[in-house]
PDB file of C-alpha atoms in Angstrom:
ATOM      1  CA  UNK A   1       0.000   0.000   0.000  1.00 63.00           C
ATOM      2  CA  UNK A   2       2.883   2.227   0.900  1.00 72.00           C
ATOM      3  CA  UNK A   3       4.757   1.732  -2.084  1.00 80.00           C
ATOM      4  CA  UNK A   4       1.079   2.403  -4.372  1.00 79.00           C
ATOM      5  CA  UNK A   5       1.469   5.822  -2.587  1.00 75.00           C
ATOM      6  CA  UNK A   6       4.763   6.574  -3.114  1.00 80.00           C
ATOM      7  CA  UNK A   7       4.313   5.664  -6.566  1.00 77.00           C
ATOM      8  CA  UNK A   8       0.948   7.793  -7.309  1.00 70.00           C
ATOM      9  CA  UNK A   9       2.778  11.120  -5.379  1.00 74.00           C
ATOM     10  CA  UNK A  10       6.270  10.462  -7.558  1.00 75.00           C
ATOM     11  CA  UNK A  11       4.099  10.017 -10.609  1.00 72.00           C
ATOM     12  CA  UNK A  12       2.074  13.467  -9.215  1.00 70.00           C
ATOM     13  CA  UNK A  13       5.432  15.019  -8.419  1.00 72.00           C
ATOM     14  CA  UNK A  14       6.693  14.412 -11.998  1.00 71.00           C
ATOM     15  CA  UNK A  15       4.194  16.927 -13.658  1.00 71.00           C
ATOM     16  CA  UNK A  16       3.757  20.070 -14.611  1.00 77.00           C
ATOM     17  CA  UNK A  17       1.160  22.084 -12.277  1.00 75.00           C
ATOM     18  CA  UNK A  18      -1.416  22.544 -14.434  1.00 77.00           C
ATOM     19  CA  UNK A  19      -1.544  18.897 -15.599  1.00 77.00           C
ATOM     20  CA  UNK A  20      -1.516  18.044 -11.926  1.00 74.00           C
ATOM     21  CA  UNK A  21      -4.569  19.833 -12.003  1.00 79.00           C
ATOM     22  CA  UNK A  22      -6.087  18.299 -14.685  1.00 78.00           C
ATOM     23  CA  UNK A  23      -5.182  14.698 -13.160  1.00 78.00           C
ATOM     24  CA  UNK A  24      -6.620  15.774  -9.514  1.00 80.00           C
ATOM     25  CA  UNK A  25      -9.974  17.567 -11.225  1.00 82.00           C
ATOM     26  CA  UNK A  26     -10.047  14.660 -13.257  1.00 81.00           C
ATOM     27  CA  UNK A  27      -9.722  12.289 -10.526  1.00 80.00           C
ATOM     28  CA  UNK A  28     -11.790  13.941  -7.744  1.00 83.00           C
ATOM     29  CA  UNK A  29     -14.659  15.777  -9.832  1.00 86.00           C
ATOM     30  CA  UNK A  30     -14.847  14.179 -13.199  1.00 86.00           C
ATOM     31  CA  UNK A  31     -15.204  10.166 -12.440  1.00 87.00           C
ATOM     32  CA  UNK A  32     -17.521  10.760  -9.139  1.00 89.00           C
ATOM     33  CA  UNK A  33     -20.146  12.611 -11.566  1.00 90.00           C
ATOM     34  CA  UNK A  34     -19.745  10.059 -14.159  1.00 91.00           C
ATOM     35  CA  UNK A  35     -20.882   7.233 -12.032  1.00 93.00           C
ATOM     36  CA  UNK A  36     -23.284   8.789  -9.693  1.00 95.00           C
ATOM     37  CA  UNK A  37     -24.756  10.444 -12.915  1.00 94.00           C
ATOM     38  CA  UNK A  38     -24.711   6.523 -14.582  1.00 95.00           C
ATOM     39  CA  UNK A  39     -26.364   5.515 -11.516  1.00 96.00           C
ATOM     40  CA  UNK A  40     -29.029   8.109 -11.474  1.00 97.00           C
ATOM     41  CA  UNK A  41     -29.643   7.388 -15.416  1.00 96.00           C
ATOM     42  CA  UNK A  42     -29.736   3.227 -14.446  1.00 97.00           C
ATOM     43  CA  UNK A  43     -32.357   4.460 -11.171  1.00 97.00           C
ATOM     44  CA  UNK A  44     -34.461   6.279 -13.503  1.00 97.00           C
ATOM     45  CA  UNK A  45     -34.433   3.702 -16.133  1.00 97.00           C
ATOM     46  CA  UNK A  46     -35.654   1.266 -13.729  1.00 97.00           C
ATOM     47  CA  UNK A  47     -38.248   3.545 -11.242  1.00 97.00           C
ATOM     48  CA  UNK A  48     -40.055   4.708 -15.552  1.00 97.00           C
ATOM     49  CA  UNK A  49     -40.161   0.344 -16.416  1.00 97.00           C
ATOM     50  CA  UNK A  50     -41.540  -0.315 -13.253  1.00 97.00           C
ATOM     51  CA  UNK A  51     -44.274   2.920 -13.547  1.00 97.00           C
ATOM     52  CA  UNK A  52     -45.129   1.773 -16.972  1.00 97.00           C
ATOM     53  CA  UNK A  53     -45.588  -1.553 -16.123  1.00 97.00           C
ATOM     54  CA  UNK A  54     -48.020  -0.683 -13.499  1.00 97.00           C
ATOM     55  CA  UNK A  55     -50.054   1.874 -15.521  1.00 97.00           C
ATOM     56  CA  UNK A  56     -50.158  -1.123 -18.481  1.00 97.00           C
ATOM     57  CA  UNK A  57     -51.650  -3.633 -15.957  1.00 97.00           C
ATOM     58  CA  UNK A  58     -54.028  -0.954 -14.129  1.00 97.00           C
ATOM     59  CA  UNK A  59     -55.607  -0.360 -17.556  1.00 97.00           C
ATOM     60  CA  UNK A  60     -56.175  -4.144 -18.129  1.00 97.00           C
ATOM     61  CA  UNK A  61     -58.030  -4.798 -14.991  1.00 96.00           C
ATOM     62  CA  UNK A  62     -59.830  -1.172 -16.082  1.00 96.00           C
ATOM     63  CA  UNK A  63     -60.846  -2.934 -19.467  1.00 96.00           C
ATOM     64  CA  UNK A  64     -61.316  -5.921 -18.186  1.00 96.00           C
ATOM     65  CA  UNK A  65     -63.945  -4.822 -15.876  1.00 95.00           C
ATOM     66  CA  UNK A  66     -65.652  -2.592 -18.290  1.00 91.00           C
ATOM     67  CA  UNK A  67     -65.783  -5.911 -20.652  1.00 91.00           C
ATOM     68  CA  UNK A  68     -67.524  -7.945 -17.777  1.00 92.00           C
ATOM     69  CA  UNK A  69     -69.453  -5.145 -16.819  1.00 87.00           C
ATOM     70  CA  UNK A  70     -70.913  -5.093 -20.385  1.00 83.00           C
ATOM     71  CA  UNK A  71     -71.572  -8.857 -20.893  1.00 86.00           C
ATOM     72  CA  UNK A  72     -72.883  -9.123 -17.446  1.00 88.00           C
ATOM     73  CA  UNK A  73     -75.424  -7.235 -18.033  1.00 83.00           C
ATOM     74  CA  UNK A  74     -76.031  -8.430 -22.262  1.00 83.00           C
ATOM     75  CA  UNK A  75     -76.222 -12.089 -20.540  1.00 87.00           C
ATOM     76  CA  UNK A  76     -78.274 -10.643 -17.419  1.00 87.00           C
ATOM     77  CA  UNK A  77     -81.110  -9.437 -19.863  1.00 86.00           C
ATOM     78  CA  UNK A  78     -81.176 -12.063 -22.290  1.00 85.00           C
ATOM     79  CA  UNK A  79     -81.282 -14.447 -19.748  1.00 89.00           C
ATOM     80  CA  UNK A  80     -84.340 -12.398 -18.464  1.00 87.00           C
ATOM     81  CA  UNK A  81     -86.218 -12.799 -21.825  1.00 87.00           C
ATOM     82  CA  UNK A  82     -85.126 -16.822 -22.390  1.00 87.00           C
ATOM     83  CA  UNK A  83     -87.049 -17.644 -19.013  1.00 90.00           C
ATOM     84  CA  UNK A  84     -90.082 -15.142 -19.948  1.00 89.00           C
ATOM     85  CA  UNK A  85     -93.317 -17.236 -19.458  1.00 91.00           C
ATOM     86  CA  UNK A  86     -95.381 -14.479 -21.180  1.00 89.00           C
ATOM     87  CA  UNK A  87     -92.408 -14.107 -24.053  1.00 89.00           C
ATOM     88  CA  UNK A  88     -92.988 -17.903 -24.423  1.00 89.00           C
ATOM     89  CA  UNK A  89     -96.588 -17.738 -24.657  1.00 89.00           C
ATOM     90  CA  UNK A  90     -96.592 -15.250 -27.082  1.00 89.00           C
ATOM     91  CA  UNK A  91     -94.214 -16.874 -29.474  1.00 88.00           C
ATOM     92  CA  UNK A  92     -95.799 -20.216 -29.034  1.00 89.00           C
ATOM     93  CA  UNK A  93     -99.315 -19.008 -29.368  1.00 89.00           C
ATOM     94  CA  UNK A  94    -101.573 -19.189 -32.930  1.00 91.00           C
ATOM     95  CA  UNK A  95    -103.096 -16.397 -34.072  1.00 91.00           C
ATOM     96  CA  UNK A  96    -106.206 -16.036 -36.230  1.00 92.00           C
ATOM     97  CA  UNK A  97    -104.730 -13.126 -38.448  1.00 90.00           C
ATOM     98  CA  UNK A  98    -101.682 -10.842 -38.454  1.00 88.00           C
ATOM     99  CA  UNK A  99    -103.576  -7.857 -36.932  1.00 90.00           C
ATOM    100  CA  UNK A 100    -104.478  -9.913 -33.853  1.00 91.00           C
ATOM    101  CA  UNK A 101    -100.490 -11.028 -33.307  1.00 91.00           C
ATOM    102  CA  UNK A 102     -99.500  -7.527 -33.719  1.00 90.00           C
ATOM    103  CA  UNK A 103    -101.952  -6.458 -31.006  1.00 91.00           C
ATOM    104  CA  UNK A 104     -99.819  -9.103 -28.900  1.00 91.00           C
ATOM    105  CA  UNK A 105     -96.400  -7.865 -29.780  1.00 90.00           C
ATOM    106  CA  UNK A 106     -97.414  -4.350 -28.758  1.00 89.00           C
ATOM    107  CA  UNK A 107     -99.072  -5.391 -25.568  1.00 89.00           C
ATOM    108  CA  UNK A 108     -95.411  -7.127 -24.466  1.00 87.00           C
ATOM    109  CA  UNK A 109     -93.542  -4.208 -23.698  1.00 83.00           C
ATOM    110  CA  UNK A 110     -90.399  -5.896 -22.419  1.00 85.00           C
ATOM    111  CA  UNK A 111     -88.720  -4.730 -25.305  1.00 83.00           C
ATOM    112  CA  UNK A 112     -89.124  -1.307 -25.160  1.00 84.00           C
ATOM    113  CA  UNK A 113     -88.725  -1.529 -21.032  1.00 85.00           C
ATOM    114  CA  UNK A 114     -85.243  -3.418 -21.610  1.00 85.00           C
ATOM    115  CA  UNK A 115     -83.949  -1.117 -24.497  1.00 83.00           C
ATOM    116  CA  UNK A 116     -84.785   2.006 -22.266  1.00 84.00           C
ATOM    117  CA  UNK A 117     -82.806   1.019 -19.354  1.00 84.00           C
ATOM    118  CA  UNK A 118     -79.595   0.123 -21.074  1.00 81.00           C
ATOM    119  CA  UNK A 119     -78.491   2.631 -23.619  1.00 80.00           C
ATOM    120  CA  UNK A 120     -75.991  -0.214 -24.678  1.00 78.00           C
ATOM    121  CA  UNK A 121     -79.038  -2.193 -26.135  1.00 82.00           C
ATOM    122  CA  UNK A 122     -79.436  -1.078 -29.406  1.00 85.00           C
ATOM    123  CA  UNK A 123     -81.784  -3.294 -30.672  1.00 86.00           C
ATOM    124  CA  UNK A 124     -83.394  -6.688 -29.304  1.00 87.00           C
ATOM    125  CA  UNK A 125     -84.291  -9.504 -31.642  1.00 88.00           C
ATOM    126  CA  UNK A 126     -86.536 -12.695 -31.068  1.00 89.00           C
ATOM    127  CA  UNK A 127     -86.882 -15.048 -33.910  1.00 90.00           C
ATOM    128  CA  UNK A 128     -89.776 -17.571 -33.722  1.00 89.00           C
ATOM    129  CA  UNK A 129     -90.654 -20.574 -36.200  1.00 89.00           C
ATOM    130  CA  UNK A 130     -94.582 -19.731 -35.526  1.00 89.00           C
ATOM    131  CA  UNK A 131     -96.024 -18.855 -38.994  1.00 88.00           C
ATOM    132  CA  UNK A 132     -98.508 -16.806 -37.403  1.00 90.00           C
ATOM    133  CA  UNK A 133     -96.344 -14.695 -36.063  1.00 90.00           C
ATOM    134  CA  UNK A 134     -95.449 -11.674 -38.922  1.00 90.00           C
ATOM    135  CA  UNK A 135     -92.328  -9.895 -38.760  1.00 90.00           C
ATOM    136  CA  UNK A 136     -92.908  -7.013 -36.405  1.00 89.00           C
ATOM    137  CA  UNK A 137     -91.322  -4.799 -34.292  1.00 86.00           C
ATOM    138  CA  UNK A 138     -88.382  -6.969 -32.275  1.00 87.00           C
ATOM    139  CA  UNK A 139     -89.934 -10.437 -33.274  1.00 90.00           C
ATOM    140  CA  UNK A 140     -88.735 -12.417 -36.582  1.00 90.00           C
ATOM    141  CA  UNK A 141     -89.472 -15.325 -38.850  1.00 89.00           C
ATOM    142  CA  UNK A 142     -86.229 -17.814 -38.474  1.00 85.00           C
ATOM    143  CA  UNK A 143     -85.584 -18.454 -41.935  1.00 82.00           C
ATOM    144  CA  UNK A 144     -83.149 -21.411 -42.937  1.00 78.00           C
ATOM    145  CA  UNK A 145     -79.916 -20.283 -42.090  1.00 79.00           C
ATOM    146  CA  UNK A 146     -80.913 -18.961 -38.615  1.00 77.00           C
ATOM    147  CA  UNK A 147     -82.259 -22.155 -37.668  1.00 74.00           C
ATOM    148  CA  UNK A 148     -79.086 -23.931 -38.585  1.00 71.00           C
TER     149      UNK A 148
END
């Protein structure tokens, strides 16, 4: 260790002043910044990855939960109309002329009452196989291809 020291303060000794300076500034200023300024870049670097990685999964439970939030409640209503004993009734029901199913369509008002509370529900379609039953308002003839 002693002879490390001699060697640095002959070495020292041996220059001119103002590269002595430049060796010491060097040596005491210019290397500390470099790696405490490498470590703040690296601590940064890291804390920003981290940050992002967080924000990325917070929005995928947000999404997610807006997703299940909106199926819920598309399963939640048509799940209300498949158990519908009066939705049943009508659809299984023969009627005497067009006018008279009609007159039964508009008097089920399940529809309009589901549409109305859920601004997500666009439209609501029912398709029967009852040739009775005309197209009207949210109630359809199953042709071919739907019944497949």
């Amino acid at each position: 260790m002693k002879d490390s020291a001699k060697r640095f303060s002959s070495f020292i000794s041996k220059r001119k002043v103002q590269n002595q300076l430049y060796l010491i500034f060097f040596a005491a200023i210019f290397i500390p910044v470099v790696l405490i300024g490498s470590y703040q870049v690296y601590s940064n670097r890291s804390q920003l990855t981290e940050h992002y990685e967080q924000q990325a999964y917070s929005e995928n439970l947000r999404v997610r939960s807006i997703l299940l939030d909106m199926t819920t409640s598309v399963y939640d209503k048509a799940s209300y109309l498949l158990l519908d004993k009066s939705l049943e009734n009508l659809l299984e029901k023969s009627y005497p002329s067009e006018g008279d199913a009609r007159r039964a369509i508009d008097d089920f008002s399940d529809f309009t009452n589901l549409q109305v509370k859920d601004a997500a529900i666009e439209a609501i379609s029912v398709y029967t196989t009852n040739p009775s039953i005309p197209d009207y308002q949210s109630v359809y003839q199953a042709d071919d291809q739907i019944q497949k």
